[in-house]
Amino acid sequence: MSCLQHPWKSWRHIVKLDPDRPIQDKDLIRLGDSGTDAILIGGTQGITYQKTFDLFARLQRFIPHLPLWQEISELSAILPESDGYAIPVVLNTGHVNWIIGHQKAAIEQFGELIPWEKLVVEGYVILNENSAVAKLTGAKVPNHARGTVAYAQTAERIFGMDLIYLEYSGSYGNPQWVQAVRDKTNAHLVYGGGIDSADKAVEMASIADTIVVGNALYEKGIAVVEETAAAVHSINKKRTK
Amino acid sequence: MSCLQHPWKSWRHIVKLDPDRPIQDKDLIRLGDSGTDAILIGGTQGITYQKTFDLFARLQRFIPHLPLWQEISELSAILPESDGYAIPVVLNTGHVNWIIGHQKAAIEQFGELIPWEKLVVEGYVILNENSAVAKLTGAKVPNHARGTVAYAQTAERIFGMDLIYLEYSGSYGNPQWVQAVRDKTNAHLVYGGGIDSADKAVEMASIADTIVVGNALYEKGIAVVEETAAAVHSINKKRTK
């Protein structure tokens, strides 16, 4: 995968929508005008085909101009119409299923049907030990920046991944840790977790290549997406590496 | 890693030497003249720095013309003088340590000192459930070719690996399974296990890119290396893909 270009390279701000959480039509319309670069459909719990299909159909109706990607956590919820599929590989899981088991099972099941050109592999490091995803995957959360960097380097150097996703899931992360990863990898760096203001969006987007707004949208309303997208696109990207 | 060329691409026959097993000087000299393409130093049990250093020093003395690589299983046994380092990643392990844990720990420990340009990642599928390596790594051995292919495809497509190592460790494998993997991956395909005759060497080298002779050398003598190396180099490589 590491030789490929993919559309994430140009995305600075994306919104993660959870099929298991409600969102109104008027908010979807505002989302489409918010300036975010893409929609990633995905969640940890309660993901079904029907819920995913329903959300996707509404997105296609109200904001067809934005890329609509799925982050795959449940094989039965895969939609053929998606623009692309993000395949999470949980680098710091405690169980082989989350690093290779589910992926291998999917390849064994679908084989020739897999549209490889629409796949992007996400090398996840889960950094909030109290999050649902940390519990589900038995994540071993590093207790220093160096351990986090080592996971990212392993992903890039050993597993040839060109996208690293630092997932603070529901909590705002430590910018110094994100910067430490930035300094030691050339992979496309995605940050997610706790972005609920323009200031936080600017702080993390100044370090990472892409920031993800998720929970805050449901908890604080669609204005968070508008504010953070505007803030991210107003800054010049300051990459130290 | 998948964008890189590496010397394994031109190796058709290699010998794996175990630092924990004795070999006489005269056999090392014959090994050097056998026609094998490279020496891989590695083993599963009883690997120490001293044993590895002693074997390496004798190889440097008697057969300096062959590439001398280490397959890393024990960090304390790494020799800076090696021509290269093969990093095993056990795809079908039952424990995260063998797919990412040891590798991440090594990167965390050595960091900047790692000579990345001398590393090749081996995506291992362990296929003899009775072998020491299968027990050590808690390998989940597939019970059909399709499962083996799925591991290889996951390695290539999800982990960007360009070298797959089918390890039958001490037993001779099923050529149909090896062929099934060959048919579905473009990675450099290494076969190891039970090669103790010219016929077996030819059979597996007609499918795989590189075959490895290991145990047979210790059990049947150095003539096995001479016979298999000559046989492999006498055939035209018949690749179906």
CSV table of C-alpha atoms in Angstrom, one decimal:
chain,number,residue,atom,x,y,z
A,1,MET,CA,0.0,0.0,0.0
A,2,SER,CA,2.9,2.3,0.7
A,3,CYS,CA,3.5,3.2,-2.9
A,4,LEU,CA,0.0,4.4,-3.5
A,5,GLN,CA,-1.4,7.9,-3.5
A,6,HIS,CA,-4.9,8.2,-2.0
A,7,PRO,CA,-7.4,11.0,-1.5
A,8,TRP,CA,-6.8,11.3,2.2
A,9,LYS,CA,-3.6,13.1,1.4
A,10,SER,CA,-5.6,16.2,0.5
A,11,TRP,CA,-8.0,16.0,3.4
A,12,ARG,CA,-7.3,18.3,6.3
A,13,HIS,CA,-10.6,18.0,8.2
A,14,ILE,CA,-13.0,15.1,8.1
A,15,VAL,CA,-16.2,14.2,10.0
A,16,LYS,CA,-16.8,10.8,11.4
A,17,LEU,CA,-20.5,9.9,11.5
A,18,ASP,CA,-21.7,7.0,13.6
A,19,PRO,CA,-24.7,5.1,12.1
A,20,ASP,CA,-25.8,4.2,15.6
A,21,ARG,CA,-26.3,7.9,16.6
A,22,PRO,CA,-29.1,10.1,15.3
A,23,ILE,CA,-28.5,13.2,13.2
A,24,GLN,CA,-31.2,15.4,11.6
A,25,ASP,CA,-31.5,16.2,7.9
A,26,LYS,CA,-30.9,19.9,8.5
A,27,ASP,CA,-27.6,19.1,10.2
A,28,LEU,CA,-26.6,16.9,7.3
A,29,ILE,CA,-27.3,19.8,5.0
A,30,ARG,CA,-25.2,22.2,7.2
A,31,LEU,CA,-22.4,19.5,7.2
A,32,GLY,CA,-22.3,19.6,3.5
A,33,ASP,CA,-21.7,23.4,3.6
A,34,SER,CA,-19.3,23.3,6.5
A,35,GLY,CA,-16.1,23.1,4.6
A,36,THR,CA,-15.2,19.6,5.9
A,37,ASP,CA,-13.3,17.6,3.3
A,38,ALA,CA,-14.9,14.2,3.6
A,39,ILE,CA,-17.3,12.0,5.6
A,40,LEU,CA,-16.1,8.8,7.3
A,41,ILE,CA,-18.9,6.5,8.3
A,42,GLY,CA,-18.0,4.3,11.2
A,43,GLY,CA,-18.4,3.4,14.9
A,44,THR,CA,-17.5,0.9,17.5
A,45,GLN,CA,-20.8,-0.4,18.7
A,46,GLY,CA,-24.2,-1.2,17.3
A,47,ILE,CA,-23.2,-1.0,13.7
A,48,THR,CA,-25.6,-2.8,11.4
A,49,TYR,CA,-26.2,-2.9,7.7
A,50,GLN,CA,-29.5,-1.3,7.9
A,51,LYS,CA,-28.3,1.7,10.1
A,52,THR,CA,-25.3,2.1,7.8
A,53,PHE,CA,-27.4,2.0,4.7
A,54,ASP,CA,-29.9,4.4,6.0
A,55,LEU,CA,-27.3,7.0,7.0
A,56,PHE,CA,-25.5,6.5,3.7
A,57,ALA,CA,-28.6,7.0,1.6
A,58,ARG,CA,-29.3,10.3,3.4
A,59,LEU,CA,-25.8,11.5,2.9
A,60,GLN,CA,-26.0,10.6,-0.8
A,61,ARG,CA,-29.2,12.6,-1.0
A,62,PHE,CA,-28.2,15.7,1.0
A,63,ILE,CA,-24.4,16.0,0.5
A,64,PRO,CA,-23.5,14.0,-2.6
A,65,HIS,CA,-20.6,16.4,-3.3
A,66,LEU,CA,-18.5,15.1,-0.4
A,67,PRO,CA,-16.5,11.9,-0.5
A,68,LEU,CA,-18.4,9.3,1.5
A,69,TRP,CA,-16.1,6.7,3.0
A,70,GLN,CA,-16.7,3.8,5.3
A,71,GLU,CA,-14.4,2.7,8.1
A,72,ILE,CA,-15.0,-1.0,8.3
A,73,SER,CA,-15.7,-2.5,11.6
A,74,GLU,CA,-18.5,-4.9,10.7
A,75,LEU,CA,-18.3,-6.9,7.5
A,76,SER,CA,-22.1,-7.2,7.1
A,77,ALA,CA,-22.4,-3.3,7.0
A,78,ILE,CA,-20.2,-2.8,3.9
A,79,LEU,CA,-21.9,-0.8,1.2
A,80,PRO,CA,-20.7,-1.3,-2.4
A,81,GLU,CA,-21.6,2.3,-3.2
A,82,SER,CA,-19.0,3.8,-0.8
A,83,ASP,CA,-16.3,6.0,-2.4
A,84,GLY,CA,-13.7,4.1,-0.4
A,85,TYR,CA,-13.0,1.9,2.6
A,86,ALA,CA,-10.7,2.6,5.5
A,87,ILE,CA,-9.4,-0.6,7.0
A,88,PRO,CA,-8.4,-0.2,10.6
A,89,VAL,CA,-5.4,-2.2,11.9
A,90,VAL,CA,-5.1,-1.7,15.6
A,91,LEU,CA,-1.4,-1.6,16.2
A,92,ASN,CA,-1.5,-1.6,20.0
A,93,THR,CA,-4.3,-4.2,20.4
A,94,GLY,CA,-3.8,-7.0,22.8
A,95,HIS,CA,-5.6,-9.5,20.5
A,96,VAL,CA,-4.4,-10.7,17.1
A,97,ASN,CA,-7.9,-10.4,15.8
A,98,TRP,CA,-7.7,-6.6,15.7
A,99,ILE,CA,-4.3,-6.5,13.9
A,100,ILE,CA,-4.7,-9.3,11.4
A,101,GLY,CA,-7.6,-11.7,12.3
A,102,HIS,CA,-10.6,-9.7,11.1
A,103,GLN,CA,-8.7,-8.5,8.0
A,104,LYS,CA,-7.6,-12.0,7.1
A,105,ALA,CA,-11.1,-13.3,7.6
A,106,ALA,CA,-12.5,-10.6,5.3
A,107,ILE,CA,-10.0,-11.4,2.6
A,108,GLU,CA,-10.7,-15.1,2.9
A,109,GLN,CA,-14.4,-14.5,2.7
A,110,PHE,CA,-14.5,-11.9,-0.1
A,111,GLY,CA,-11.3,-12.7,-2.0
A,112,GLU,CA,-11.6,-11.6,-5.6
A,113,LEU,CA,-14.5,-9.3,-4.9
A,114,ILE,CA,-12.4,-6.8,-2.9
A,115,PRO,CA,-11.9,-3.5,-4.7
A,116,TRP,CA,-8.3,-3.0,-3.6
A,117,GLU,CA,-8.0,0.3,-5.3
A,118,LYS,CA,-10.7,1.7,-3.0
A,119,LEU,CA,-9.0,0.6,0.2
A,120,VAL,CA,-6.8,2.6,2.6
A,121,VAL,CA,-5.2,0.9,5.6
A,122,GLU,CA,-5.2,2.9,8.8
A,123,GLY,CA,-2.5,2.0,11.3
A,124,TYR,CA,-4.4,2.9,14.5
A,125,VAL,CA,-2.8,3.7,17.9
A,126,ILE,CA,-5.5,3.9,20.5
A,127,LEU,CA,-4.5,6.4,23.2
A,128,ASN,CA,-7.5,6.7,25.5
A,129,GLU,CA,-7.6,3.6,27.7
A,130,ASN,CA,-11.1,4.4,28.9
A,131,SER,CA,-12.7,4.5,25.5
A,132,ALA,CA,-15.0,1.8,24.2
A,133,VAL,CA,-12.6,1.0,21.3
A,134,ALA,CA,-9.8,0.5,23.8
A,135,LYS,CA,-11.8,-1.9,25.8
A,136,LEU,CA,-13.1,-3.7,22.7
A,137,THR,CA,-9.7,-4.2,21.3
A,138,GLY,CA,-7.8,-4.8,24.5
A,139,ALA,CA,-5.6,-1.9,23.7
A,140,LYS,CA,-2.3,-1.5,25.4
A,141,VAL,CA,-2.0,2.2,25.7
A,142,PRO,CA,1.6,3.5,25.9
A,143,ASN,CA,2.5,5.5,29.0
A,144,HIS,CA,5.0,7.7,27.2
A,145,ALA,CA,5.4,9.3,23.8
A,146,ARG,CA,8.3,7.0,22.9
A,147,GLY,CA,6.1,4.0,23.0
A,148,THR,CA,3.6,5.7,20.8
A,149,VAL,CA,6.3,6.7,18.3
A,150,ALA,CA,7.5,3.1,18.3
A,151,TYR,CA,4.1,1.8,17.2
A,152,ALA,CA,4.0,4.4,14.4
A,153,GLN,CA,7.4,3.5,13.2
A,154,THR,CA,6.7,-0.2,13.3
A,155,ALA,CA,3.6,0.5,11.2
A,156,GLU,CA,5.5,2.5,8.7
A,157,ARG,CA,8.7,0.5,8.6
A,158,ILE,CA,7.6,-3.1,9.2
A,159,PHE,CA,4.1,-3.0,7.9
A,160,GLY,CA,4.6,-0.5,5.0
A,161,MET,CA,1.7,1.7,6.2
A,162,ASP,CA,1.4,5.2,4.9
A,163,LEU,CA,-1.4,6.3,7.2
A,164,ILE,CA,-1.1,6.5,11.0
A,165,TYR,CA,-4.2,7.3,13.0
A,166,LEU,CA,-3.7,8.5,16.6
A,167,GLU,CA,-7.1,7.9,18.2
A,168,TYR,CA,-7.8,9.6,21.5
A,169,SER,CA,-11.5,8.7,21.1
A,170,GLY,CA,-13.6,11.1,23.1
A,171,SER,CA,-10.7,12.8,24.9
A,172,TYR,CA,-8.4,15.5,23.7
A,173,GLY,CA,-4.8,14.3,23.3
A,174,ASN,CA,-1.4,15.4,24.2
A,175,PRO,CA,0.0,17.6,21.4
A,176,GLN,CA,3.5,16.8,22.4
A,177,TRP,CA,2.9,13.1,21.8
A,178,VAL,CA,1.4,13.9,18.4
A,179,GLN,CA,4.4,16.1,17.6
A,180,ALA,CA,6.7,13.3,18.6
A,181,VAL,CA,5.1,10.9,16.2
A,182,ARG,CA,5.1,13.6,13.5
A,183,ASP,CA,8.8,14.1,14.0
A,184,LYS,CA,9.7,10.4,13.5
A,185,THR,CA,7.4,9.3,10.7
A,186,ASN,CA,6.7,10.3,7.2
A,187,ALA,CA,3.3,8.6,7.1
A,188,HIS,CA,0.1,10.6,6.6
A,189,LEU,CA,-0.8,11.4,10.2
A,190,VAL,CA,-4.5,11.5,11.3
A,191,TYR,CA,-5.5,12.8,14.7
A,192,GLY,CA,-8.9,12.1,16.3
A,193,GLY,CA,-10.3,12.8,19.7
A,194,GLY,CA,-11.8,15.6,21.7
A,195,ILE,CA,-11.8,18.3,19.0
A,196,ASP,CA,-14.7,20.5,20.0
A,197,SER,CA,-13.3,24.0,19.4
A,198,ALA,CA,-11.5,26.1,16.8
A,199,ASP,CA,-8.5,26.3,19.1
A,200,LYS,CA,-8.1,22.6,19.5
A,201,ALA,CA,-8.6,22.0,15.8
A,202,VAL,CA,-5.9,24.5,14.9
A,203,GLU,CA,-3.5,23.0,17.5
A,204,MET,CA,-3.8,19.5,16.2
A,205,ALA,CA,-4.1,20.4,12.6
A,206,SER,CA,-0.8,22.3,12.9
A,207,ILE,CA,0.8,19.0,13.7
A,208,ALA,CA,-1.2,16.3,12.0
A,209,ASP,CA,-2.1,16.1,8.3
A,210,THR,CA,-5.8,15.4,8.9
A,211,ILE,CA,-8.0,15.9,12.0
A,212,VAL,CA,-11.2,14.1,12.6
A,213,VAL,CA,-14.3,15.5,14.3
A,214,GLY,CA,-16.6,12.9,15.7
A,215,ASN,CA,-18.3,12.8,19.1
A,216,ALA,CA,-18.3,16.6,19.5
A,217,LEU,CA,-20.8,16.9,16.6
A,218,TYR,CA,-23.3,14.8,18.5
A,219,GLU,CA,-22.6,16.4,21.9
A,220,LYS,CA,-22.3,20.1,21.0
A,221,GLY,CA,-24.0,20.3,17.6
A,222,ILE,CA,-23.2,20.9,14.0
A,223,ALA,CA,-21.6,24.4,14.7
A,224,VAL,CA,-18.5,22.5,16.0
A,225,VAL,CA,-18.0,21.1,12.6
A,226,GLU,CA,-18.4,24.5,10.9
A,227,GLU,CA,-16.0,26.2,13.4
A,228,THR,CA,-13.3,23.6,13.3
A,229,ALA,CA,-13.4,23.2,9.5
A,230,ALA,CA,-13.1,26.9,9.0
A,231,ALA,CA,-10.3,27.1,11.5
A,232,VAL,CA,-8.3,24.3,9.9
A,233,HIS,CA,-8.6,25.7,6.4
A,234,SER,CA,-7.6,29.2,7.6
A,235,ILE,CA,-4.2,28.1,8.9
A,236,ASN,CA,-1.2,27.4,6.9
A,237,LYS,CA,-0.2,23.9,7.6
A,238,LYS,CA,2.8,24.0,9.8
A,239,ARG,CA,4.7,20.8,9.3
A,240,THR,CA,7.9,20.3,11.1
A,241,LYS,CA,8.7,17.3,9.0
B,1,MET,CA,9.1,-1.8,2.5
B,2,SER,CA,7.2,-2.8,-0.5
B,3,CYS,CA,8.8,-0.3,-2.9
B,4,LEU,CA,12.3,-1.5,-2.2
B,5,GLN,CA,14.4,-4.0,-4.0
B,6,HIS,CA,16.5,-6.3,-1.9
B,7,PRO,CA,19.1,-9.0,-2.5
B,8,TRP,CA,16.7,-11.8,-1.7
B,9,LYS,CA,15.1,-11.3,-5.2
B,10,SER,CA,18.1,-13.0,-6.8
B,11,TRP,CA,18.5,-15.8,-4.3
B,12,ARG,CA,17.0,-19.1,-5.4
B,13,HIS,CA,18.6,-21.4,-2.7
B,14,ILE,CA,19.6,-20.4,0.8
B,15,VAL,CA,20.9,-22.3,3.8
B,16,LYS,CA,19.7,-21.6,7.3
B,17,LEU,CA,22.3,-22.2,9.9
B,18,ASP,CA,21.4,-22.6,13.6
B,19,PRO,CA,23.9,-21.2,16.0
B,20,ASP,CA,22.7,-23.8,18.5
B,21,ARG,CA,23.7,-26.7,16.4
B,22,PRO,CA,27.3,-27.8,15.7
B,23,ILE,CA,28.8,-27.8,12.2
B,24,GLN,CA,32.4,-28.7,11.3
B,25,ASP,CA,34.9,-26.4,9.6
B,26,LYS,CA,35.2,-28.7,6.6
B,27,ASP,CA,31.4,-28.6,6.1
B,28,LEU,CA,31.4,-24.8,6.2
B,29,ILE,CA,34.1,-24.9,3.5
B,30,ARG,CA,32.0,-27.3,1.4
B,31,LEU,CA,29.0,-25.0,2.0
B,32,GLY,CA,30.9,-22.2,0.5
B,33,ASP,CA,31.4,-24.2,-2.7
B,34,SER,CA,28.0,-25.7,-2.8
B,35,GLY,CA,26.4,-23.2,-5.0
B,36,THR,CA,23.9,-21.9,-2.4
B,37,ASP,CA,23.2,-18.2,-2.8
B,38,ALA,CA,23.3,-17.0,0.8
B,39,ILE,CA,23.5,-18.0,4.5
B,40,LEU,CA,20.7,-17.1,6.9
B,41,ILE,CA,21.7,-17.4,10.5
B,42,GLY,CA,18.8,-18.1,12.8
B,43,GLY,CA,17.0,-20.6,15.0
B,44,THR,CA,14.1,-20.9,17.4
B,45,GLN,CA,15.7,-22.1,20.6
B,46,GLY,CA,19.0,-21.6,22.5
B,47,ILE,CA,20.1,-18.5,20.5
B,48,THR,CA,22.7,-16.5,22.4
B,49,TYR,CA,25.1,-13.7,21.4
B,50,GLN,CA,28.1,-15.9,22.0
B,51,LYS,CA,26.9,-18.8,19.9
B,52,THR,CA,25.8,-16.5,17.1
B,53,PHE,CA,29.1,-14.6,17.2
B,54,ASP,CA,31.1,-17.8,17.1
B,55,LEU,CA,29.3,-19.1,14.1
B,56,PHE,CA,29.4,-15.8,12.3
B,57,ALA,CA,33.2,-15.5,12.8
B,58,ARG,CA,33.7,-18.9,11.3
B,59,LEU,CA,31.5,-18.1,8.4
B,60,GLN,CA,33.4,-14.9,7.8
B,61,ARG,CA,36.7,-16.8,7.9
B,62,PHE,CA,35.7,-19.8,5.7
B,63,ILE,CA,33.1,-18.4,3.3
B,64,PRO,CA,33.4,-14.6,3.2
B,65,HIS,CA,32.2,-14.6,-0.4
B,66,LEU,CA,28.6,-15.5,0.5
B,67,PRO,CA,26.0,-13.0,1.9
B,68,LEU,CA,25.7,-13.6,5.6
B,69,TRP,CA,22.3,-12.6,7.0
B,70,GLN,CA,20.7,-12.9,10.4
B,71,GLU,CA,17.1,-13.8,11.0
B,72,ILE,CA,16.4,-11.9,14.2
B,73,SER,CA,14.7,-13.9,17.0
B,74,GLU,CA,16.8,-12.6,19.9
B,75,LEU,CA,17.7,-9.0,20.2
B,76,SER,CA,20.8,-9.7,22.3
B,77,ALA,CA,22.3,-11.8,19.4
B,78,ILE,CA,22.3,-9.1,16.8
B,79,LEU,CA,25.7,-8.7,15.1
B,80,PRO,CA,26.5,-5.3,13.6
B,81,GLU,CA,28.7,-7.0,10.9
B,82,SER,CA,25.9,-8.9,9.3
B,83,ASP,CA,25.2,-8.1,5.7
B,84,GLY,CA,21.5,-7.8,6.4
B,85,TYR,CA,18.7,-8.6,8.9
B,86,ALA,CA,15.5,-10.6,8.2
B,87,ILE,CA,12.7,-9.5,10.5
B,88,PRO,CA,10.2,-12.3,11.0
B,89,VAL,CA,6.5,-11.2,11.4
B,90,VAL,CA,4.4,-14.3,12.2
B,91,LEU,CA,1.2,-13.7,10.4
B,92,ASN,CA,-0.7,-16.6,11.9
B,93,THR,CA,0.5,-16.3,15.5
B,94,GLY,CA,-2.0,-16.4,18.3
B,95,HIS,CA,-0.1,-13.7,20.3
B,96,VAL,CA,0.4,-10.1,19.3
B,97,ASN,CA,4.0,-10.3,20.5
B,98,TRP,CA,5.0,-12.2,17.4
B,99,ILE,CA,3.3,-10.0,14.9
B,100,ILE,CA,4.1,-6.6,16.3
B,101,GLY,CA,5.2,-6.8,20.0
B,102,HIS,CA,8.8,-7.9,19.6
B,103,GLN,CA,9.3,-5.7,16.6
B,104,LYS,CA,7.9,-2.6,18.3
B,105,ALA,CA,10.0,-3.3,21.4
B,106,ALA,CA,13.1,-3.5,19.2
B,107,ILE,CA,12.3,-0.2,17.5
B,108,GLU,CA,11.6,1.4,20.8
B,109,GLN,CA,14.9,0.2,22.2
B,110,PHE,CA,17.2,0.8,19.3
B,111,GLY,CA,15.4,3.7,17.5
B,112,GLU,CA,17.9,5.7,15.5
B,113,LEU,CA,20.5,3.0,15.5
B,114,ILE,CA,18.5,0.7,13.3
B,115,PRO,CA,20.0,0.3,9.8
B,116,TRP,CA,16.7,0.3,7.9
B,117,GLU,CA,18.4,-0.2,4.6
B,118,LYS,CA,19.7,-3.6,5.8
B,119,LEU,CA,16.3,-4.9,6.9
B,120,VAL,CA,13.9,-7.2,5.1
B,121,VAL,CA,10.6,-8.0,6.6
B,122,GLU,CA,9.5,-11.7,6.3
B,123,GLY,CA,5.8,-12.3,6.4
B,124,TYR,CA,5.8,-15.8,8.0
B,125,VAL,CA,3.0,-18.4,7.7
B,126,ILE,CA,3.8,-21.3,10.0
B,127,LEU,CA,2.4,-24.5,8.5
B,128,ASN,CA,3.7,-27.3,10.7
B,129,GLU,CA,1.7,-27.3,13.8
B,130,ASN,CA,4.0,-29.7,15.5
B,131,SER,CA,7.1,-27.6,15.1
B,132,ALA,CA,8.9,-25.8,17.9
B,133,VAL,CA,8.2,-22.4,16.2
B,134,ALA,CA,4.5,-23.2,15.9
B,135,LYS,CA,4.4,-23.9,19.6
B,136,LEU,CA,6.5,-21.0,20.6
B,137,THR,CA,4.4,-18.5,18.7
B,138,GLY,CA,1.0,-20.2,19.3
B,139,ALA,CA,0.5,-20.5,15.5
B,140,LYS,CA,-3.0,-21.1,14.2
B,141,VAL,CA,-2.2,-23.3,11.3
B,142,PRO,CA,-4.8,-23.1,8.5
B,143,ASN,CA,-6.5,-26.3,7.6
B,144,HIS,CA,-7.0,-25.5,4.0
B,145,ALA,CA,-5.0,-23.7,1.2
B,146,ARG,CA,-7.5,-20.8,1.1
B,147,GLY,CA,-6.7,-19.8,4.7
B,148,THR,CA,-3.0,-19.9,3.8
B,149,VAL,CA,-3.6,-17.7,0.8
B,150,ALA,CA,-5.6,-15.3,2.9
B,151,TYR,CA,-2.7,-14.8,5.3
B,152,ALA,CA,-0.3,-14.1,2.3
B,153,GLN,CA,-2.8,-11.7,0.7
B,154,THR,CA,-3.3,-9.9,4.0
B,155,ALA,CA,0.5,-9.5,4.4
B,156,GLU,CA,0.9,-8.2,0.9
B,157,ARG,CA,-2.2,-6.0,0.7
B,158,ILE,CA,-2.7,-4.8,4.2
B,159,PHE,CA,0.8,-4.9,5.5
B,160,GLY,CA,2.6,-4.0,2.3
B,161,MET,CA,5.0,-6.9,2.6
B,162,ASP,CA,6.9,-8.0,-0.4
B,163,LEU,CA,8.3,-11.2,1.0
B,164,ILE,CA,6.1,-14.2,2.2
B,165,TYR,CA,7.8,-17.1,3.9
B,166,LEU,CA,5.9,-20.4,4.0
B,167,GLU,CA,7.5,-22.3,6.9
B,168,TYR,CA,6.9,-26.0,7.1
B,169,SER,CA,9.7,-26.2,9.6
B,170,GLY,CA,11.1,-29.8,9.6
B,171,SER,CA,8.3,-31.3,7.4
B,172,TYR,CA,7.8,-31.3,3.7
B,173,GLY,CA,4.9,-29.1,2.6
B,174,ASN,CA,2.0,-29.5,0.2
B,175,PRO,CA,3.1,-28.2,-3.2
B,176,GLN,CA,-0.5,-27.4,-4.0
B,177,TRP,CA,-0.8,-25.0,-1.1
B,178,VAL,CA,2.4,-23.3,-2.1
B,179,GLN,CA,1.1,-23.1,-5.7
B,180,ALA,CA,-2.1,-21.6,-4.4
B,181,VAL,CA,-0.2,-18.8,-2.6
B,182,ARG,CA,2.0,-18.3,-5.7
B,183,ASP,CA,-1.1,-17.9,-7.9
B,184,LYS,CA,-2.6,-15.2,-5.6
B,185,THR,CA,0.4,-13.0,-4.6
B,186,ASN,CA,3.1,-11.1,-6.3
B,187,ALA,CA,5.3,-11.1,-3.2
B,188,HIS,CA,8.7,-12.8,-3.3
B,189,LEU,CA,7.8,-16.3,-2.1
B,190,VAL,CA,10.1,-18.2,0.2
B,191,TYR,CA,9.6,-21.9,1.0
B,192,GLY,CA,11.2,-23.7,3.9
B,193,GLY,CA,10.7,-27.2,5.3
B,194,GLY,CA,11.8,-30.8,4.7
B,195,ILE,CA,13.9,-30.2,1.6
B,196,ASP,CA,16.3,-33.1,1.8
B,197,SER,CA,16.6,-34.2,-1.9
B,198,ALA,CA,17.1,-32.8,-5.3
B,199,ASP,CA,13.6,-33.8,-6.3
B,200,LYS,CA,12.0,-31.9,-3.4
B,201,ALA,CA,14.2,-28.9,-4.1
B,202,VAL,CA,13.2,-28.9,-7.7
B,203,GLU,CA,9.5,-29.3,-6.9
B,204,MET,CA,9.4,-26.4,-4.5
B,205,ALA,CA,11.8,-24.2,-6.4
B,206,SER,CA,9.6,-24.5,-9.5
B,207,ILE,CA,6.8,-22.8,-7.5
B,208,ALA,CA,8.6,-20.6,-5.0
B,209,ASP,CA,11.2,-17.9,-5.7
B,210,THR,CA,13.6,-19.0,-2.9
B,211,ILE,CA,13.9,-22.3,-1.1
B,212,VAL,CA,15.6,-22.7,2.3
B,213,VAL,CA,17.5,-25.8,3.4
B,214,GLY,CA,17.9,-26.1,7.1
B,215,ASN,CA,17.4,-29.1,9.3
B,216,ALA,CA,18.4,-31.6,6.5
B,217,LEU,CA,21.9,-30.2,6.5
B,218,TYR,CA,22.3,-31.3,10.2
B,219,GLU,CA,20.4,-34.5,9.8
B,220,LYS,CA,21.8,-35.8,6.5
B,221,GLY,CA,25.0,-34.0,6.0
B,222,ILE,CA,26.4,-31.3,3.8
B,223,ALA,CA,25.8,-33.3,0.6
B,224,VAL,CA,22.1,-32.3,0.8
B,225,VAL,CA,23.1,-28.7,0.3
B,226,GLU,CA,25.3,-29.5,-2.7
B,227,GLU,CA,22.6,-31.7,-4.3
B,228,THR,CA,19.7,-29.3,-3.7
B,229,ALA,CA,21.7,-26.2,-4.8
B,230,ALA,CA,22.8,-27.8,-8.0
B,231,ALA,CA,19.3,-29.0,-8.7
B,232,VAL,CA,17.7,-25.6,-8.2
B,233,HIS,CA,20.2,-23.9,-10.3
B,234,SER,CA,19.8,-26.4,-13.1
B,235,ILE,CA,16.1,-25.8,-13.6
B,236,ASN,CA,14.6,-22.9,-15.4
B,237,LYS,CA,12.3,-21.2,-13.0
B,238,LYS,CA,8.8,-22.1,-13.8
B,239,ARG,CA,6.6,-19.3,-12.5
B,240,THR,CA,2.9,-19.5,-13.2
B,241,LYS,CA,2.6,-15.9,-12.2
